[in-house]
Each structure stands twice: as structure tokens, then as C-alpha cells.
JSON list of C-alpha atoms in Angstrom, two decimals:
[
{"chain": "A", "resi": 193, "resn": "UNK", "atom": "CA", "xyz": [0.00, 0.00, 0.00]},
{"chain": "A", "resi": 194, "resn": "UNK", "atom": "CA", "xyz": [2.96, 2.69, 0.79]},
{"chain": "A", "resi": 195, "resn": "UNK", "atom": "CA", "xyz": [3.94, 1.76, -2.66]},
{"chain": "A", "resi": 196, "resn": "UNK", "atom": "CA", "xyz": [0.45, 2.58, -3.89]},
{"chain": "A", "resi": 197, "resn": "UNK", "atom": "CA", "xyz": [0.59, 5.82, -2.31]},
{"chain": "A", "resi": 198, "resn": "UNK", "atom": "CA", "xyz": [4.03, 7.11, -3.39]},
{"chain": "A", "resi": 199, "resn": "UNK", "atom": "CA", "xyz": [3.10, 6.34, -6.93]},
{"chain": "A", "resi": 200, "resn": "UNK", "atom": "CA", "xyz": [-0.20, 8.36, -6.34]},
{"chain": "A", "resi": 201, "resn": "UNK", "atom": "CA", "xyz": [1.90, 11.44, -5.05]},
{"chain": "A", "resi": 202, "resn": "UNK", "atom": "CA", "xyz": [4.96, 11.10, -7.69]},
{"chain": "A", "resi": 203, "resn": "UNK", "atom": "CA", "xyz": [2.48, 11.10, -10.73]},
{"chain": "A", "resi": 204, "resn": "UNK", "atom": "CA", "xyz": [-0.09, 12.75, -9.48]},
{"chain": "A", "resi": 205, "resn": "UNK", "atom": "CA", "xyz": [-2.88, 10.19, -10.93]},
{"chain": "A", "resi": 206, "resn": "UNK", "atom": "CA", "xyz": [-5.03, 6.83, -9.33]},
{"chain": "A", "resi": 207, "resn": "UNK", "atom": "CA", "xyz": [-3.64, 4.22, -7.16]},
{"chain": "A", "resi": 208, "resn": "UNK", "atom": "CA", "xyz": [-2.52, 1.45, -9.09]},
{"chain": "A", "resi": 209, "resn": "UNK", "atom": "CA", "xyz": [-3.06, -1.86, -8.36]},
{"chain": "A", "resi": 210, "resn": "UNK", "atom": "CA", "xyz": [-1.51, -3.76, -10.64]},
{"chain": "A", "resi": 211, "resn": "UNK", "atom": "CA", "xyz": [1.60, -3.42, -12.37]},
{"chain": "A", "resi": 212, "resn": "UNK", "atom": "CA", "xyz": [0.19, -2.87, -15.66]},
{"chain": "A", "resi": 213, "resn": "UNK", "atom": "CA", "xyz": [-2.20, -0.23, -14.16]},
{"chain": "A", "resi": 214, "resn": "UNK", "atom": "CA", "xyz": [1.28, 2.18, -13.68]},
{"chain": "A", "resi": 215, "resn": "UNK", "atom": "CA", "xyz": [2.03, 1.36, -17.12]},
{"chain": "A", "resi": 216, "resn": "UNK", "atom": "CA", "xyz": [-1.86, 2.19, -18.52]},
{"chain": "A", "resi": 217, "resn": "UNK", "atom": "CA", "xyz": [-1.48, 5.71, -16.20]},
{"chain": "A", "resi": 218, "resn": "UNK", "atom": "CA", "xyz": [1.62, 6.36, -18.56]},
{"chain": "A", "resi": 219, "resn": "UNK", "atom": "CA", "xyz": [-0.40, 5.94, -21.76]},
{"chain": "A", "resi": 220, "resn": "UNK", "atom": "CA", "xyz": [0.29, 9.35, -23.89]},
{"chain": "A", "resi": 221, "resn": "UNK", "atom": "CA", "xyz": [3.12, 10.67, -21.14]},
{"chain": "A", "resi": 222, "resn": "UNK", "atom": "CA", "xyz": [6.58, 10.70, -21.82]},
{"chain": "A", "resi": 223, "resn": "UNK", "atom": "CA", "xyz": [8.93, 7.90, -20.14]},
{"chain": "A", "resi": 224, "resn": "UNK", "atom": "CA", "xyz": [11.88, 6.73, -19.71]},
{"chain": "A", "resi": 225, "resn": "UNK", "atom": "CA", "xyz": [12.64, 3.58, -20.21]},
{"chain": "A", "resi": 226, "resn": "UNK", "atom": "CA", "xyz": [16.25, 1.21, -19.25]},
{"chain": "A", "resi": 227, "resn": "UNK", "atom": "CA", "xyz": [16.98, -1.42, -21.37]},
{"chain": "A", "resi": 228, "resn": "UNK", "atom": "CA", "xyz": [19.81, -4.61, -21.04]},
{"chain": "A", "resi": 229, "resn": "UNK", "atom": "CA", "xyz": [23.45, -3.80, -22.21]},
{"chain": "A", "resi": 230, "resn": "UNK", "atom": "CA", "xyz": [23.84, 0.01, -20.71]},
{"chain": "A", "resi": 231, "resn": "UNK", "atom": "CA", "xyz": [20.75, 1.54, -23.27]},
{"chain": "A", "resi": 232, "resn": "UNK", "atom": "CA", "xyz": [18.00, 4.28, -22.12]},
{"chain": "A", "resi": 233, "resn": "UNK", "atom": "CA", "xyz": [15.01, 5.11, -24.11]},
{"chain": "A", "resi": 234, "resn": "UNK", "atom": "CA", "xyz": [13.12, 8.58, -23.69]},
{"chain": "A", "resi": 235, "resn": "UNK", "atom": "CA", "xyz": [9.68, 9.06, -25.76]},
{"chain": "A", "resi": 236, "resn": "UNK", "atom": "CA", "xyz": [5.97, 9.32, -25.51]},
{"chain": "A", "resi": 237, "resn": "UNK", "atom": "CA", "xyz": [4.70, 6.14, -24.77]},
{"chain": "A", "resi": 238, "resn": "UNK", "atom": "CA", "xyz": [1.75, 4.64, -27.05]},
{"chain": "A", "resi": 239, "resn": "UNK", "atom": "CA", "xyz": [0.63, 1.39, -26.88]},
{"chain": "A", "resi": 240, "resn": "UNK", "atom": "CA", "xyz": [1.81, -1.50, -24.31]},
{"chain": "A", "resi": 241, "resn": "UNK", "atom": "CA", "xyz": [0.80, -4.95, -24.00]},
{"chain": "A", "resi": 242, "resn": "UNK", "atom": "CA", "xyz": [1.48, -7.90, -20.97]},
{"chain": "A", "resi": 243, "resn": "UNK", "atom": "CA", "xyz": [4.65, -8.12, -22.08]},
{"chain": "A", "resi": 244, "resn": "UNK", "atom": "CA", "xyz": [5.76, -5.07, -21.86]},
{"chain": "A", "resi": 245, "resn": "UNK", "atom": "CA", "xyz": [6.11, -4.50, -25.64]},
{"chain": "A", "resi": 246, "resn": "UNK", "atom": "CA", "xyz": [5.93, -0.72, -26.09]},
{"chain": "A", "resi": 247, "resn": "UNK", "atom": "CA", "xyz": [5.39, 1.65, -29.14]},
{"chain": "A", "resi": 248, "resn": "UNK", "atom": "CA", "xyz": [7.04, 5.55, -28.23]},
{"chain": "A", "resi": 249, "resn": "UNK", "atom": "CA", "xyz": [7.21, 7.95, -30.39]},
{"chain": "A", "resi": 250, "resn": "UNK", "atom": "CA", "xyz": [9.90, 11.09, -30.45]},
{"chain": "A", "resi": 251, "resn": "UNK", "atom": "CA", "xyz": [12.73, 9.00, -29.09]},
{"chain": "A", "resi": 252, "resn": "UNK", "atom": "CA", "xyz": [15.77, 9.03, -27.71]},
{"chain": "A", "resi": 253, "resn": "UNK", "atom": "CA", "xyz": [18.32, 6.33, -27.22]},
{"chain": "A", "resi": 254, "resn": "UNK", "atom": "CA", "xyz": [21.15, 7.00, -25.23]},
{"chain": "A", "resi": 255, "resn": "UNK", "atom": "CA", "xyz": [23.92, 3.57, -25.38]},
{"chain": "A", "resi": 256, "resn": "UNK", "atom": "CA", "xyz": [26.56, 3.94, -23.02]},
{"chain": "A", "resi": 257, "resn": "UNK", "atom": "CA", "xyz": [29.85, 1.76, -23.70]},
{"chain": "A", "resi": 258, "resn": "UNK", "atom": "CA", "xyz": [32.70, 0.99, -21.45]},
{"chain": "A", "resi": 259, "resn": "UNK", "atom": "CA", "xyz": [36.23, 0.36, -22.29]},
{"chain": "A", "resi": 260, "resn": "UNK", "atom": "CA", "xyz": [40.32, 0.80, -20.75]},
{"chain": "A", "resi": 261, "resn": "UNK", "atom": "CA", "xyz": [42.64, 3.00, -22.27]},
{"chain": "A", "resi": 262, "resn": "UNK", "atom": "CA", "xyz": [45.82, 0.53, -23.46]},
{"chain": "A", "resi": 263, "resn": "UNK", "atom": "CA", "xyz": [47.73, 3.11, -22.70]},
{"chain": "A", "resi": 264, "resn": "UNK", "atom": "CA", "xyz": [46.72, 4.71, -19.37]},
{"chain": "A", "resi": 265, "resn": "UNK", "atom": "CA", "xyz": [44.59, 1.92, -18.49]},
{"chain": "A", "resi": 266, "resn": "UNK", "atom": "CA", "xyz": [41.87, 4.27, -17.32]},
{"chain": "A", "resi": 267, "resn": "UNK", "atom": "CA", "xyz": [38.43, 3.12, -17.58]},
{"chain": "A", "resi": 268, "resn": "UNK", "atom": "CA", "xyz": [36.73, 4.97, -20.21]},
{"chain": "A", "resi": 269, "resn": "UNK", "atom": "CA", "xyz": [32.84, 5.43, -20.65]},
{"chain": "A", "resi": 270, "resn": "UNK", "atom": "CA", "xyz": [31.48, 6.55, -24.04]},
{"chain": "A", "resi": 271, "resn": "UNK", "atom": "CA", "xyz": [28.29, 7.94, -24.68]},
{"chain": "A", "resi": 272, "resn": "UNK", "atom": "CA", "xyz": [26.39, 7.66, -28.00]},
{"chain": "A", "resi": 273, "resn": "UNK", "atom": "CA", "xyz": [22.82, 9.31, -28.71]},
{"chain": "A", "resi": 274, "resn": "UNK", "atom": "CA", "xyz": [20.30, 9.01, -31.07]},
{"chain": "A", "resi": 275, "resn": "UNK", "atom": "CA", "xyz": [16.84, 9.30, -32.31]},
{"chain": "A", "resi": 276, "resn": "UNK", "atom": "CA", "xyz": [13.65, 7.68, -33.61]},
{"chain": "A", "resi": 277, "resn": "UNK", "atom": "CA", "xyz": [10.58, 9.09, -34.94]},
{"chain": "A", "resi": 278, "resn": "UNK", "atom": "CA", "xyz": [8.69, 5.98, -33.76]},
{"chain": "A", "resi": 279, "resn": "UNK", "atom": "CA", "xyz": [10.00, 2.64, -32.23]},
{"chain": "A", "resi": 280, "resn": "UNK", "atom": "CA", "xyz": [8.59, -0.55, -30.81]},
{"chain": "A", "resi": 281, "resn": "UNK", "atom": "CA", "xyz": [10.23, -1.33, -28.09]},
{"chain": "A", "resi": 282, "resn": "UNK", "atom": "CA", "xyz": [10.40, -5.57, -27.19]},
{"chain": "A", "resi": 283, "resn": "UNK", "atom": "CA", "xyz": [9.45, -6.05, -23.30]},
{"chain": "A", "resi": 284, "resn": "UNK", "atom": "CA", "xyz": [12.14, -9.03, -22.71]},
{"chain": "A", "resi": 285, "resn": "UNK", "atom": "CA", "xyz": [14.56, -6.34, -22.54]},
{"chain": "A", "resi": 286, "resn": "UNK", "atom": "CA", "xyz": [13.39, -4.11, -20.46]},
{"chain": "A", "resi": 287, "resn": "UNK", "atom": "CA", "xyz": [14.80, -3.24, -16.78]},
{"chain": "A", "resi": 288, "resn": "UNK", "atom": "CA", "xyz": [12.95, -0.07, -15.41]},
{"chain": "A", "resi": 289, "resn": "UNK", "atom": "CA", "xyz": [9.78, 2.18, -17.00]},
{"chain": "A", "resi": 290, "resn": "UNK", "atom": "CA", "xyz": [9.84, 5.44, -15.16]},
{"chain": "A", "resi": 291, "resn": "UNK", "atom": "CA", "xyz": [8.27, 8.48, -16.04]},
{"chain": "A", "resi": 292, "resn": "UNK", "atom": "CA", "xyz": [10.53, 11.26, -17.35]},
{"chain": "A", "resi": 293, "resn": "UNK", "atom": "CA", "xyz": [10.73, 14.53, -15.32]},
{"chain": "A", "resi": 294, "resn": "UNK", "atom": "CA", "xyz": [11.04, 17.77, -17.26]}
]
């Protein structure tokens, strides 16, 4: 139930039940979305099934990749960005469905 109630007060909409009712309150709001292998999706969710299958629209992937300088052997962490006009999105891979502040 405290769970219930924080999600009330962080999105300002019903109490969900269900899992798939926090996902149904996102319908038409933007989210964020982390994915396996270091990837983040921002866009306007869609459409969603059981699954977790998702259709956004406007999005942005962000893909972060790791890797040690030979020569320093520093740990570097690169950062690569793109977009999509539209993108399904397949629920196996997804970690965490937030939604996106500002």
C-alpha cells in the first residue's frame, strides 16, 4: 500500500493496483525507459501490452559503452545518442519504465 501511495503522489494520478495499471497511467506521457546492455530510451509512450512490448514515439536512445585506455589503463565510458521518430520497443529487454521529469 505505501507503494500505492508514493506512486499516487509522484504522478499525481489513481492508485494502481496492478503493475500494468502504472504502465496504462503512462499511456500518452513521456517515459523513460532502461533497457539490457547500458541503453535508455526517452519518448511518448503509445501502446503497451502484458509483455511489456511498447510503441514511443519522439525517441531518444542514449547507449553507453565501457572500455580501458591501453595506454593509461583508465576506464573509459562513451556515450552515443540518437533518435527515432517511432520505435517498438520488445518487453524481454526491459529493466525499469519510469516516467521522465522535465
Amino acid at each position: 500500500r505505501l507503494l500505492s501511495l508514493e506512486l499516487r503522489m509522484e504522478t499525481g494520478k489513481k492508485e494502481t493496483d496492478e503493475p500494468l495499471d502504472f504502465i496504462r497511467s503512462l499511456l500518452d506521457e513521456r517515459i523513460t525507459i532502461k533497457l539490457r546492455g547500458d541503453r535508455e530510451l526517452r519518448g511518448k509512450l503509445h501502446a503497451y501490452d502484458q509483455h511489456l512490448n511498447m510503441i514511443l514515439s519522439e525517441v531518444e536512445e542514449t547507449r553507453r559503452e565501457t572500455r580501458v585506455d591501453e595506454e593509461t589503463e583508465e576506464e573509459i565510458i562513451e556515450q552515443y545518442k540518437r533518435g527515432f521518430p517511432m520505435l517498438f520497443v520488445r518487453g524481454d529487454g526491459v529493466i525499469l519504465v519510469s516516467p521522465t521529469k522535465g
